[in-house]
């Protein structure tokens, strides 16, 4: 064995040793450990989502969202890593709910990894049955980007939160300056809220029961102040609103207690939402009336009693939100399934306020716009800054996008591998992806770039209480679309593809698909990148056009996104040909 081979073997052994000793951190640098960058990219993103700077509870493989995991258990993770290190460029690894179950010879342009998480047959798709299977070691909850190895920390959700709040600010003249925003939940997704409020020039108060979540937000620059005293927090908010100075304050308390106390005092926020982990009442939600310590003990000793208390608490939680709505506050659910939980627990008025997608984001989805993410796989922040400049140059007419990049450079700190998220539309994603690959090929970037997105995207989710709530044609619950999205991305050439059940709203309430690409600079990747970044948002336009949204139909016509049932979207030559055929058929029928 050559010295080079010995060195490569030693590097692989070091990576495996990290997993065996449960000390996972990001992998950086230009050196390959796998057969090629398509496989190496998957390995590095897997390590990235479990890095201490990124994951919620890396020792238990929990990335975010209550119990969203990257792998089923440590044994499975070890084998996943071993397999990625030994795979060849024409092989595909299958992951079944966090466990590697097969490697097959496919072809070089096929995805290197295919992932399916928590896909229960509908009749058995309940939390109770899921927990039974989980306890038997047969399944895991993959959330969204946790189980598809695409999570990049708070920095991944920040623009979506920023965009949502920007649209919510329209009744106030397009800014939250001098406006009071109330919310709760500073976990891995909710942790983006304070910074998004400040970036919109607002004043935010956030209830959070986990001190470590507050401290993490402070550490990463997403939160400005915190206190255990609600009176002190209220005073800080009042002063900032009066002075019209942006501010974010967390109070260490249960959300229900904070909401009800503010209601009783007659303190009315201008805007209100919530990001507590309500989708999982047992493991993510903390009931009112118990200290955190008492809740954690009860969760272990008597789960049934815990859930009963959580159900009573979530009803109070949503009733308080409805109370603010009745007083004139703008209130919306932010995708945590809390209305459904309260409704299921007996509160018939739980859906008095809308979800954020129906209220603010769907027009963007109709345009094929959504959360486009990219990461420097070699760990070089300068590559992200160079791509910031590319966006400002190549998309200068999209002022919303350019303004976001400028703000992100100023406000958003990196977690794990340096990354950026930009909400980009149909055509923009493909253009940006091709530019990135060309820059790598020319040596203008330090190394390969991973491209992915949030599963919360234009064509990747069926979730009747979130992304597909209140669809124009009533197709809220039809899950064909995310399955088609995953199938299409797989054959279009994505580096890896995932399909999940559950996500942020819980088992039984959503199906969604994830897509990841590795730009490695090779010319053969140009076509794959452009194809995937065209088909992925394209199916979102088709999905919304099919539901009857005029804006989606306009975009489909403009960009010739072909929906066979909408004749104006056909390519010109084929439409003319079919029109001639139809005329001849009509003549023959008349004869």
Coordinates of C-alpha atoms in Angstrom, one line a residue:
X1 CA 0.0 0.0 0.0
X2 CA 1.4 3.4 -1.0
X3 CA 2.0 6.3 1.4
X4 CA -0.9 8.1 -0.2
X5 CA -3.2 5.1 0.3
X6 CA -2.1 4.8 3.9
X7 CA -2.8 8.5 4.5
X8 CA -6.3 8.1 3.0
X9 CA -6.9 5.1 5.2
X10 CA -5.8 7.0 8.3
X11 CA -8.2 9.9 7.4
X12 CA -11.1 7.5 7.1
X13 CA -10.2 5.9 10.4
X14 CA -10.2 9.3 12.0
X15 CA -13.7 10.1 10.7
X16 CA -15.1 6.7 11.9
X17 CA -13.4 7.3 15.3
X18 CA -15.4 10.6 15.7
X19 CA -18.6 8.7 15.2
X20 CA -17.6 5.9 17.5
X21 CA -16.6 8.3 20.3
X22 CA -19.7 10.5 19.6
X23 CA -17.7 13.6 18.9
X24 CA -19.0 14.7 15.6
X25 CA -18.1 18.1 14.1
X26 CA -17.9 19.6 10.7
X27 CA -15.5 18.4 8.1
X28 CA -13.6 21.1 6.2
X29 CA -10.8 21.4 3.7
X30 CA -10.3 20.4 0.1
X31 CA -9.3 16.7 0.6
X32 CA -11.7 13.9 -0.4
X33 CA -12.5 11.1 2.0
X34 CA -15.1 9.4 -0.3
X35 CA -14.9 8.3 -3.9
X36 CA -16.1 11.7 -5.2
X37 CA -17.7 14.9 -4.1
X38 CA -21.2 13.7 -4.8
X39 CA -20.8 11.2 -1.9
X40 CA -18.4 13.5 0.1
X41 CA -21.1 16.2 0.0
X42 CA -23.6 13.9 1.7
X43 CA -21.0 12.9 4.3
X44 CA -20.1 16.5 5.1
X45 CA -23.8 17.6 5.3
X46 CA -24.6 14.7 7.6
X47 CA -21.8 15.7 9.9
X48 CA -22.9 19.4 9.6
X49 CA -26.4 18.8 10.8
X50 CA -25.1 17.0 13.8
X51 CA -22.3 19.5 14.7
X52 CA -22.5 21.0 18.2
X53 CA -22.9 24.5 16.7
X54 CA -25.9 23.4 14.7
X55 CA -27.8 20.4 16.3
X56 CA -30.2 20.7 19.2
X57 CA -29.1 17.6 21.0
X58 CA -26.3 15.9 19.0
X59 CA -25.7 13.3 21.7
X60 CA -29.1 11.9 20.9
X61 CA -28.8 12.6 17.1
X62 CA -31.6 15.2 17.4
X63 CA -31.1 18.1 15.0
X64 CA -34.2 20.3 15.6
X65 CA -38.0 20.3 15.9
X66 CA -38.6 18.4 19.1
X67 CA -37.0 15.0 18.1
X68 CA -36.1 15.4 14.4
X69 CA -33.1 13.1 13.9
X70 CA -30.4 12.7 11.3
X71 CA -30.1 8.9 11.9
X72 CA -32.1 6.3 13.8
X73 CA -29.4 5.5 16.4
X74 CA -25.6 5.5 16.8
X75 CA -25.1 2.1 15.3
X76 CA -27.0 3.1 12.2
X77 CA -25.0 6.3 12.0
X78 CA -21.7 4.5 12.2
X79 CA -22.8 2.2 9.3
X80 CA -24.1 5.1 7.2
X81 CA -20.7 6.8 7.5
X82 CA -18.8 3.5 6.8
X83 CA -20.9 3.0 3.7
X84 CA -20.4 6.5 2.4
X85 CA -16.7 6.1 2.8
X86 CA -16.7 2.9 0.8
X87 CA -19.3 3.6 -1.9
X88 CA -18.4 4.0 -5.6
X89 CA -19.7 6.9 -7.9
X90 CA -22.2 4.6 -9.6
X91 CA -23.9 3.3 -6.4
X92 CA -26.9 4.5 -4.5
X93 CA -27.4 4.1 -0.7
X94 CA -31.0 3.6 0.6
X95 CA -31.9 5.0 4.0
X96 CA -35.1 3.8 5.7
X97 CA -36.0 6.0 8.6
X98 CA -32.5 6.7 9.5
X99 CA -31.1 3.3 8.9
X100 CA -29.0 2.2 5.9
X101 CA -30.7 -0.8 4.3
X102 CA -29.1 -1.3 0.9
X103 CA -26.6 -0.2 -1.7
X104 CA -27.3 -0.8 -5.4
X105 CA -25.4 -0.3 -8.6
X106 CA -27.4 2.4 -10.5
X107 CA -25.5 4.9 -12.7
X108 CA -23.3 7.9 -12.2
X109 CA -26.0 10.4 -12.7
X110 CA -28.4 8.8 -10.3
X111 CA -28.8 10.2 -6.7
X112 CA -26.1 8.8 -4.4
X113 CA -28.6 8.6 -1.5
X114 CA -32.3 8.0 -1.4
X115 CA -34.0 8.7 2.0
X116 CA -37.5 7.9 3.3
X117 CA -38.5 8.8 6.8
X118 CA -41.6 7.9 8.9
X119 CA -43.8 7.0 5.9
X120 CA -46.7 5.2 7.7
X121 CA -49.7 3.7 5.9
X122 CA -52.5 6.3 6.4
X123 CA -54.7 4.1 8.6
X124 CA -51.8 3.7 11.0
X125 CA -50.5 7.2 10.7
X126 CA -50.9 8.3 14.3
X127 CA -48.5 9.5 17.0
X128 CA -49.4 6.6 19.2
X129 CA -48.6 4.0 16.7
X130 CA -45.5 5.9 15.6
X131 CA -44.2 5.9 19.2
X132 CA -44.8 2.1 19.4
X133 CA -42.7 1.6 16.3
X134 CA -40.0 4.0 17.5
X135 CA -39.7 2.2 20.8
X136 CA -39.2 -1.0 18.9
X137 CA -36.4 0.6 17.0
X138 CA -38.2 0.4 13.6
X139 CA -38.6 4.1 12.7
X140 CA -37.5 7.6 13.5
X141 CA -38.9 11.1 13.2
X142 CA -36.9 12.9 10.5
X143 CA -38.7 16.3 10.7
X144 CA -37.8 17.9 7.4
X145 CA -34.2 19.0 6.8
X146 CA -32.9 16.9 9.8
X147 CA -33.5 13.5 8.3
X148 CA -32.4 14.7 4.8
X149 CA -29.1 16.1 6.0
X150 CA -29.9 19.6 4.8
X151 CA -30.3 21.6 8.0
X152 CA -28.0 24.6 8.4
X153 CA -29.2 26.0 11.7
X154 CA -31.1 29.3 12.3
X155 CA -29.5 30.7 9.2
X156 CA -31.6 28.4 7.1
X157 CA -35.0 29.7 8.3
X158 CA -34.1 33.3 8.8
X159 CA -35.1 34.6 5.4
X160 CA -38.4 32.8 5.4
X161 CA -39.2 34.4 8.7
X162 CA -37.9 37.8 7.5
X163 CA -40.1 37.6 4.4
X164 CA -43.2 36.5 6.3
X165 CA -42.8 39.4 8.8
X166 CA -42.1 41.8 6.0
X167 CA -45.5 40.9 4.4
X168 CA -47.2 41.0 7.8
X169 CA -45.9 44.5 8.2
X170 CA -47.7 45.8 5.0
X171 CA -50.6 47.2 7.1
X172 CA -48.1 49.3 9.0
X173 CA -46.6 50.8 5.9
X174 CA -44.2 48.0 5.1
X175 CA -42.1 48.2 8.3
X176 CA -42.3 47.0 11.9
X177 CA -40.6 50.2 13.2
X178 CA -42.3 51.1 16.5
X179 CA -44.4 47.9 16.4
X180 CA -44.6 45.2 19.1
X181 CA -44.4 41.6 18.0
X182 CA -45.2 38.8 20.4
X183 CA -44.3 35.2 20.0
X184 CA -42.8 32.1 21.7
X185 CA -40.4 29.3 21.0
X186 CA -36.7 29.9 20.4
X187 CA -35.8 26.4 19.4
X188 CA -33.9 25.6 16.3
X189 CA -36.5 27.0 13.9
X190 CA -38.1 29.5 16.2
X191 CA -34.7 30.9 17.0
X192 CA -34.7 32.9 13.8
X193 CA -37.7 35.0 15.0
X194 CA -35.9 37.6 17.1
X195 CA -33.4 38.5 14.4
X196 CA -36.1 38.6 11.7
X197 CA -38.1 41.1 13.8
X198 CA -35.1 43.3 14.3
X199 CA -34.2 43.1 10.6
X200 CA -37.7 44.4 10.0
X201 CA -37.0 47.2 12.5
X202 CA -39.5 45.9 15.0
X203 CA -39.6 45.1 18.8
X204 CA -40.1 41.5 19.8
X205 CA -40.9 39.7 23.0
X206 CA -40.4 36.0 23.0
X207 CA -41.4 33.4 25.7
X208 CA -39.1 30.4 26.0
X209 CA -39.0 27.9 28.8
X210 CA -35.6 26.4 28.0
X211 CA -32.7 28.6 29.2
X212 CA -30.2 26.9 26.9
X213 CA -32.3 27.8 23.9
X214 CA -32.2 31.5 24.9
X215 CA -28.5 31.3 25.5
X216 CA -27.9 29.7 22.2
X217 CA -29.8 32.5 20.4
X218 CA -27.7 35.1 22.3
X219 CA -24.5 33.2 21.4
X220 CA -25.3 33.1 17.7
X221 CA -26.4 36.8 17.5
X222 CA -30.1 36.1 17.0
X223 CA -31.3 37.6 20.3
X224 CA -30.4 40.9 22.0
X225 CA -31.6 40.6 25.6
X226 CA -33.3 38.2 28.0
X227 CA -34.7 38.2 31.5
X228 CA -36.6 36.0 33.9
X229 CA -38.8 38.9 35.0
X230 CA -41.8 39.5 32.8
X231 CA -42.3 43.1 34.2
X232 CA -38.7 43.9 33.2
X233 CA -39.3 42.5 29.7
X234 CA -42.5 44.5 29.3
X235 CA -40.8 47.7 30.3
X236 CA -37.9 47.1 27.8
X237 CA -40.5 46.5 25.1
X238 CA -42.5 49.6 25.9
X239 CA -39.4 51.8 25.9
X240 CA -38.2 50.4 22.6
X241 CA -41.6 50.8 20.9
X242 CA -41.8 54.4 22.2
X243 CA -38.3 55.2 20.9
X244 CA -38.9 53.2 17.7
X245 CA -35.7 51.3 18.2
X246 CA -35.4 47.7 17.1
X247 CA -35.1 45.3 20.0
X248 CA -35.6 41.6 20.7
X249 CA -36.2 40.4 24.3
X250 CA -36.7 36.8 25.6
X251 CA -38.4 36.0 28.9
X252 CA -37.7 32.7 30.5
X253 CA -41.2 31.5 31.0
X254 CA -44.0 29.3 29.7
X255 CA -45.7 30.8 26.6
X256 CA -49.2 30.3 28.0
X257 CA -48.4 32.1 31.2
X258 CA -47.0 35.1 29.3
X259 CA -49.8 35.3 26.8
X260 CA -52.5 35.1 29.5
X261 CA -50.8 37.6 31.7
X262 CA -50.5 40.1 28.8
X263 CA -54.1 39.6 28.0
X264 CA -55.2 40.2 31.6
X265 CA -53.2 43.4 31.7
X266 CA -54.7 44.7 28.5
X267 CA -51.3 44.8 26.7
X268 CA -51.9 44.4 23.0
X269 CA -49.2 43.5 20.5
X270 CA -49.5 44.7 16.9
X271 CA -48.5 41.3 15.5
X272 CA -48.5 37.8 17.0
X273 CA -47.4 34.3 16.1
X274 CA -46.0 31.2 17.9
X275 CA -43.2 28.7 17.3
X276 CA -43.4 26.5 20.3
X277 CA -42.8 22.8 19.4
X278 CA -46.5 22.1 19.5
X279 CA -46.5 19.4 16.8
X280 CA -45.2 16.9 19.4
X281 CA -47.1 17.3 22.7
X282 CA -45.2 14.7 24.5
X283 CA -41.6 15.5 23.6
X284 CA -41.6 19.0 22.4
X285 CA -44.3 20.9 24.2
X286 CA -44.2 22.1 27.9
X287 CA -47.6 22.3 29.6
X288 CA -48.5 25.4 31.6
X289 CA -48.7 24.8 35.4
X290 CA -45.4 22.8 35.6
X291 CA -41.9 23.9 36.0
X292 CA -39.5 22.6 33.3
X293 CA -38.0 20.2 35.8
X294 CA -41.4 18.9 36.9
X295 CA -42.5 18.5 33.2
X296 CA -39.3 16.6 32.3
X297 CA -39.9 14.2 35.3
X298 CA -43.6 13.7 34.4
X299 CA -42.8 13.0 30.8
X300 CA -40.7 10.1 31.9
X301 CA -42.8 8.7 34.7
X302 CA -46.3 9.1 33.3
X303 CA -46.5 10.0 29.5
X304 CA -50.3 9.6 29.4
X305 CA -50.8 12.1 32.2
X306 CA -48.3 14.4 30.5
X307 CA -50.2 14.4 27.2
X308 CA -53.5 15.1 29.0
X309 CA -51.9 18.2 30.7
X310 CA -50.4 19.2 27.4
X311 CA -53.8 19.0 25.7
X312 CA -55.4 21.3 28.3
X313 CA -52.4 23.7 28.0
X314 CA -52.5 23.9 24.2
X315 CA -56.2 24.8 24.4
X316 CA -55.4 27.7 26.7
X317 CA -52.4 28.6 24.5
X318 CA -54.6 28.9 21.3
X319 CA -57.5 30.6 23.2
X320 CA -55.0 33.3 24.3
X321 CA -53.9 33.8 20.7
X322 CA -57.6 34.1 19.7
X323 CA -58.0 36.5 22.5
X324 CA -55.4 38.8 21.0
X325 CA -57.0 38.4 17.6
X326 CA -60.3 39.6 19.0
X327 CA -58.6 42.7 20.4
X328 CA -57.3 43.6 16.9
X329 CA -53.8 42.0 16.9
X330 CA -52.7 40.5 13.6
X331 CA -52.3 36.8 14.5
X332 CA -51.1 33.8 12.4
X333 CA -49.9 30.3 13.0
X334 CA -46.3 29.8 12.0
X335 CA -46.4 26.1 10.9
X336 CA -46.2 24.3 14.3
X337 CA -49.6 22.7 14.1
X338 CA -50.8 24.3 17.3
X339 CA -54.3 25.1 16.0
X340 CA -54.9 21.4 15.0
X341 CA -53.6 20.3 18.4
X342 CA -56.0 22.6 20.2
X343 CA -58.9 21.6 17.9
X344 CA -58.2 17.9 18.5
X345 CA -58.2 18.7 22.2
X346 CA -61.7 20.1 22.0
X347 CA -61.4 23.8 21.1
X348 CA -63.6 24.3 18.1
X349 CA -62.5 27.9 17.7
X350 CA -58.9 27.0 17.1
X351 CA -58.9 27.9 13.4
X352 CA -60.0 31.5 14.0
X353 CA -56.7 32.7 12.6
X354 CA -54.9 31.6 9.5
X355 CA -51.6 29.9 8.9
X356 CA -48.6 31.9 7.5
X357 CA -48.5 30.3 4.1
X358 CA -52.1 30.9 3.2
X359 CA -51.9 34.4 4.7
X360 CA -48.5 35.6 3.3
X361 CA -46.4 33.1 1.4
X362 CA -48.6 31.5 -1.2
X363 CA -48.2 34.3 -3.8
X364 CA -44.4 33.6 -3.7
X365 CA -45.0 29.8 -4.2
X366 CA -47.2 30.6 -7.2
X367 CA -44.1 32.2 -8.8
X368 CA -41.9 29.3 -8.0
X369 CA -40.1 31.3 -5.4
X370 CA -38.8 29.7 -2.3
X371 CA -35.9 29.0 0.1
X372 CA -32.7 28.3 -2.0
X373 CA -29.8 27.4 0.2
X374 CA -26.1 26.8 -0.4
X375 CA -23.1 25.9 1.8
X376 CA -19.4 25.9 1.3
X377 CA -18.5 22.2 1.7
X378 CA -14.8 23.1 2.3
X379 CA -15.8 25.5 5.0
X380 CA -14.6 28.8 3.5
X381 CA -16.7 31.9 4.4
X382 CA -15.1 33.8 1.6
X383 CA -16.9 31.6 -0.9
X384 CA -20.3 32.7 0.5
X385 CA -19.2 36.4 0.4
X386 CA -18.2 36.0 -3.3
X387 CA -21.6 34.5 -4.0
X388 CA -23.3 37.4 -2.3
X389 CA -21.6 39.6 -4.8
X390 CA -22.7 37.4 -7.7
X391 CA -26.3 37.7 -6.6
X392 CA -26.0 41.5 -6.3
X393 CA -24.5 41.6 -9.8
X394 CA -26.6 39.0 -11.7
X395 CA -29.9 39.7 -10.1
X396 CA -29.6 43.5 -9.5
X397 CA -33.1 44.1 -10.8
X398 CA -34.6 41.9 -8.0
X399 CA -34.3 44.5 -5.2
X400 CA -35.9 42.3 -2.6
X401 CA -33.3 39.7 -3.2
X402 CA -30.4 42.1 -3.2
X403 CA -31.6 43.9 -0.1
X404 CA -31.8 40.6 1.6
X405 CA -28.3 39.6 0.8
X406 CA -27.0 42.9 2.0
X407 CA -28.9 42.5 5.3
X408 CA -27.8 38.9 5.7
X409 CA -24.2 39.8 5.3
X410 CA -24.6 42.3 8.1
X411 CA -26.8 40.4 10.5
X412 CA -26.6 36.7 10.0
X413 CA -23.8 34.7 11.6
X414 CA -22.7 31.4 10.2
X415 CA -23.4 28.1 12.0
X416 CA -21.4 25.0 11.1
X417 CA -20.4 25.1 7.5
X418 CA -20.7 28.7 6.1
X419 CA -24.1 29.0 4.3
X420 CA -26.6 31.4 2.9
X421 CA -30.3 31.1 2.2
X422 CA -32.0 33.3 -0.5
X423 CA -35.6 33.1 -1.6
X424 CA -35.2 32.7 -5.4
X425 CA -37.7 32.1 -8.1
X426 CA -38.1 29.9 -11.2
X427 CA -35.2 30.6 -13.6
X428 CA -33.1 32.3 -10.9
X429 CA -32.2 29.1 -9.1
X430 CA -31.0 27.3 -12.3
X431 CA -29.0 30.4 -13.3
X432 CA -27.4 30.7 -9.9
X433 CA -26.6 27.0 -9.8
X434 CA -24.9 27.0 -13.1
X435 CA -22.8 30.1 -12.2
X436 CA -21.7 28.4 -9.0
X437 CA -20.5 25.3 -10.8
X438 CA -18.7 27.4 -13.4
X439 CA -16.9 29.4 -10.7
X440 CA -15.8 26.1 -9.0
X441 CA -14.5 24.8 -12.4
X442 CA -12.5 28.1 -13.0
X443 CA -11.0 28.0 -9.5
X444 CA -12.9 31.2 -8.4
X445 CA -14.3 29.4 -5.3
X446 CA -12.3 27.3 -2.8
X447 CA -14.1 24.1 -3.5
X448 CA -17.5 22.4 -4.0
X449 CA -20.8 24.0 -2.9
X450 CA -23.8 22.2 -1.7
X451 CA -27.2 23.4 -2.9
X452 CA -30.5 22.5 -1.2
X453 CA -33.6 24.1 0.2
X454 CA -36.1 24.0 3.0
X455 CA -38.8 21.4 2.4
X456 CA -41.2 24.3 2.9
X457 CA -41.1 25.1 -0.7
X458 CA -43.4 25.7 -3.7
X459 CA -44.0 22.2 -4.9
X460 CA -42.5 19.9 -2.2
X461 CA -45.2 19.7 0.5
X462 CA -48.7 18.5 1.2
X463 CA -49.7 19.9 4.6
X464 CA -53.4 20.9 5.1
X465 CA -52.6 23.1 8.1
X466 CA -49.5 24.7 6.7
X467 CA -48.2 24.8 3.1
X468 CA -51.4 23.6 1.5
X469 CA -53.9 25.1 3.9
X470 CA -57.0 26.4 2.0
X471 CA -55.9 25.6 -1.5
X472 CA -58.1 27.3 -4.1
X473 CA -59.4 23.9 -5.5
X474 CA -59.7 22.1 -2.1
X475 CA -56.7 19.9 -2.8
X476 CA -55.1 20.6 0.6
X477 CA -54.5 17.0 1.6
X478 CA -53.5 15.5 -1.7
X479 CA -50.0 14.1 -1.2
X480 CA -49.3 13.2 -4.8
X481 CA -47.4 16.4 -5.4
X482 CA -44.4 15.9 -3.0
X483 CA -44.1 12.3 -4.2
X484 CA -44.0 13.6 -7.8
X485 CA -41.5 16.2 -6.7
X486 CA -39.1 13.6 -5.2
X487 CA -39.4 11.3 -8.2
X488 CA -38.8 14.1 -10.6
X489 CA -35.8 15.4 -8.8
X490 CA -34.3 11.9 -8.6
X491 CA -34.5 11.3 -12.3
X492 CA -33.4 14.9 -13.1
X493 CA -30.1 14.2 -11.4
X494 CA -30.2 15.4 -7.8
X495 CA -27.3 14.3 -5.6
X496 CA -29.7 12.9 -3.0
X497 CA -33.4 13.0 -2.4
X498 CA -35.6 12.5 0.6
X499 CA -39.3 12.0 1.4
X500 CA -40.7 12.5 4.9
X501 CA -43.9 12.2 6.8
X502 CA -44.7 14.5 9.6
X503 CA -42.4 17.5 9.6
X504 CA -43.2 20.5 11.7
X505 CA -46.9 19.7 12.1
X506 CA -46.5 16.1 13.2
X507 CA -47.4 12.5 12.2
X508 CA -50.6 12.3 10.1
X509 CA -50.5 15.9 9.0
X510 CA -47.9 16.2 6.1
X511 CA -45.9 14.6 3.4
X512 CA -42.9 16.4 2.1
X513 CA -39.8 16.0 -0.1
X514 CA -36.2 17.3 0.0
X515 CA -33.6 17.8 -2.7
X516 CA -29.8 18.3 -2.5
X517 CA -27.2 19.0 -5.1
X518 CA -23.4 19.0 -5.0
X519 CA -21.8 21.5 -7.4
X520 CA -18.3 20.0 -7.9
X521 CA -17.2 22.0 -11.0
X522 CA -17.4 19.1 -13.5
X523 CA -19.1 20.0 -16.8
X524 CA -21.3 17.0 -16.6
X525 CA -22.9 18.5 -13.5
X526 CA -23.9 21.6 -15.4
X527 CA -26.9 19.8 -17.0
X528 CA -27.9 18.1 -13.8
X529 CA -27.8 21.3 -11.8
X530 CA -29.8 23.3 -14.3
X531 CA -32.3 20.5 -14.8
X532 CA -33.0 19.9 -11.1
X533 CA -33.1 23.6 -10.3
X534 CA -35.7 24.0 -13.1
X535 CA -37.9 21.0 -12.4
X536 CA -37.9 21.5 -8.6
X537 CA -39.6 24.9 -8.6
X538 CA -41.3 24.1 -11.9
X539 CA -43.5 21.5 -10.3
X540 CA -44.5 24.1 -7.7
X541 CA -45.7 26.4 -10.4
X542 CA -47.6 23.5 -12.0
X543 CA -49.1 22.5 -8.7
X544 CA -50.5 26.0 -8.1
X545 CA -51.6 26.5 -11.7
X546 CA -53.4 23.2 -11.4
X547 CA -55.2 24.5 -8.3
X548 CA -56.4 27.5 -10.3
X549 CA -54.2 30.3 -9.0
X550 CA -54.1 33.0 -11.7
X551 CA -50.6 34.1 -10.8
X552 CA -49.2 30.6 -11.2
X553 CA -51.0 30.2 -14.5
X554 CA -49.4 33.5 -15.7
X555 CA -46.0 32.4 -14.6
X556 CA -46.5 29.0 -16.3
X557 CA -47.5 30.8 -19.6
X558 CA -44.6 33.2 -19.3
X559 CA -41.9 30.6 -18.8
X560 CA -43.6 27.8 -20.7
X561 CA -43.8 25.5 -17.8
X562 CA -45.8 22.8 -19.5
X563 CA -49.1 21.8 -17.9
X564 CA -50.9 19.6 -20.5
X565 CA -54.4 20.6 -19.2
X566 CA -53.5 24.4 -19.6
X567 CA -53.2 24.8 -23.4
X568 CA -51.4 28.2 -23.3
X569 CA -48.4 26.6 -21.5
X570 CA -47.6 24.2 -24.3
X571 CA -44.4 24.8 -26.3
X572 CA -45.4 26.9 -29.4
X573 CA -44.5 24.4 -32.1
X574 CA -46.4 21.6 -30.3
X575 CA -49.4 23.7 -29.6
X576 CA -49.7 24.8 -33.2
X577 CA -49.4 21.2 -34.3
X578 CA -52.0 19.9 -31.9
X579 CA -54.3 22.8 -32.9
X580 CA -54.1 21.7 -36.6
X581 CA -54.8 18.1 -35.6
X582 CA -57.8 19.2 -33.5
X583 CA -59.2 21.2 -36.5
X584 CA -58.8 18.1 -38.8
X585 CA -60.5 15.9 -36.2
X586 CA -63.3 18.4 -35.8
X587 CA -63.8 18.5 -39.6
X588 CA -63.9 14.7 -39.8
X589 CA -66.4 14.5 -37.0
X590 CA -68.7 17.1 -38.8
X591 CA -68.5 15.0 -41.9

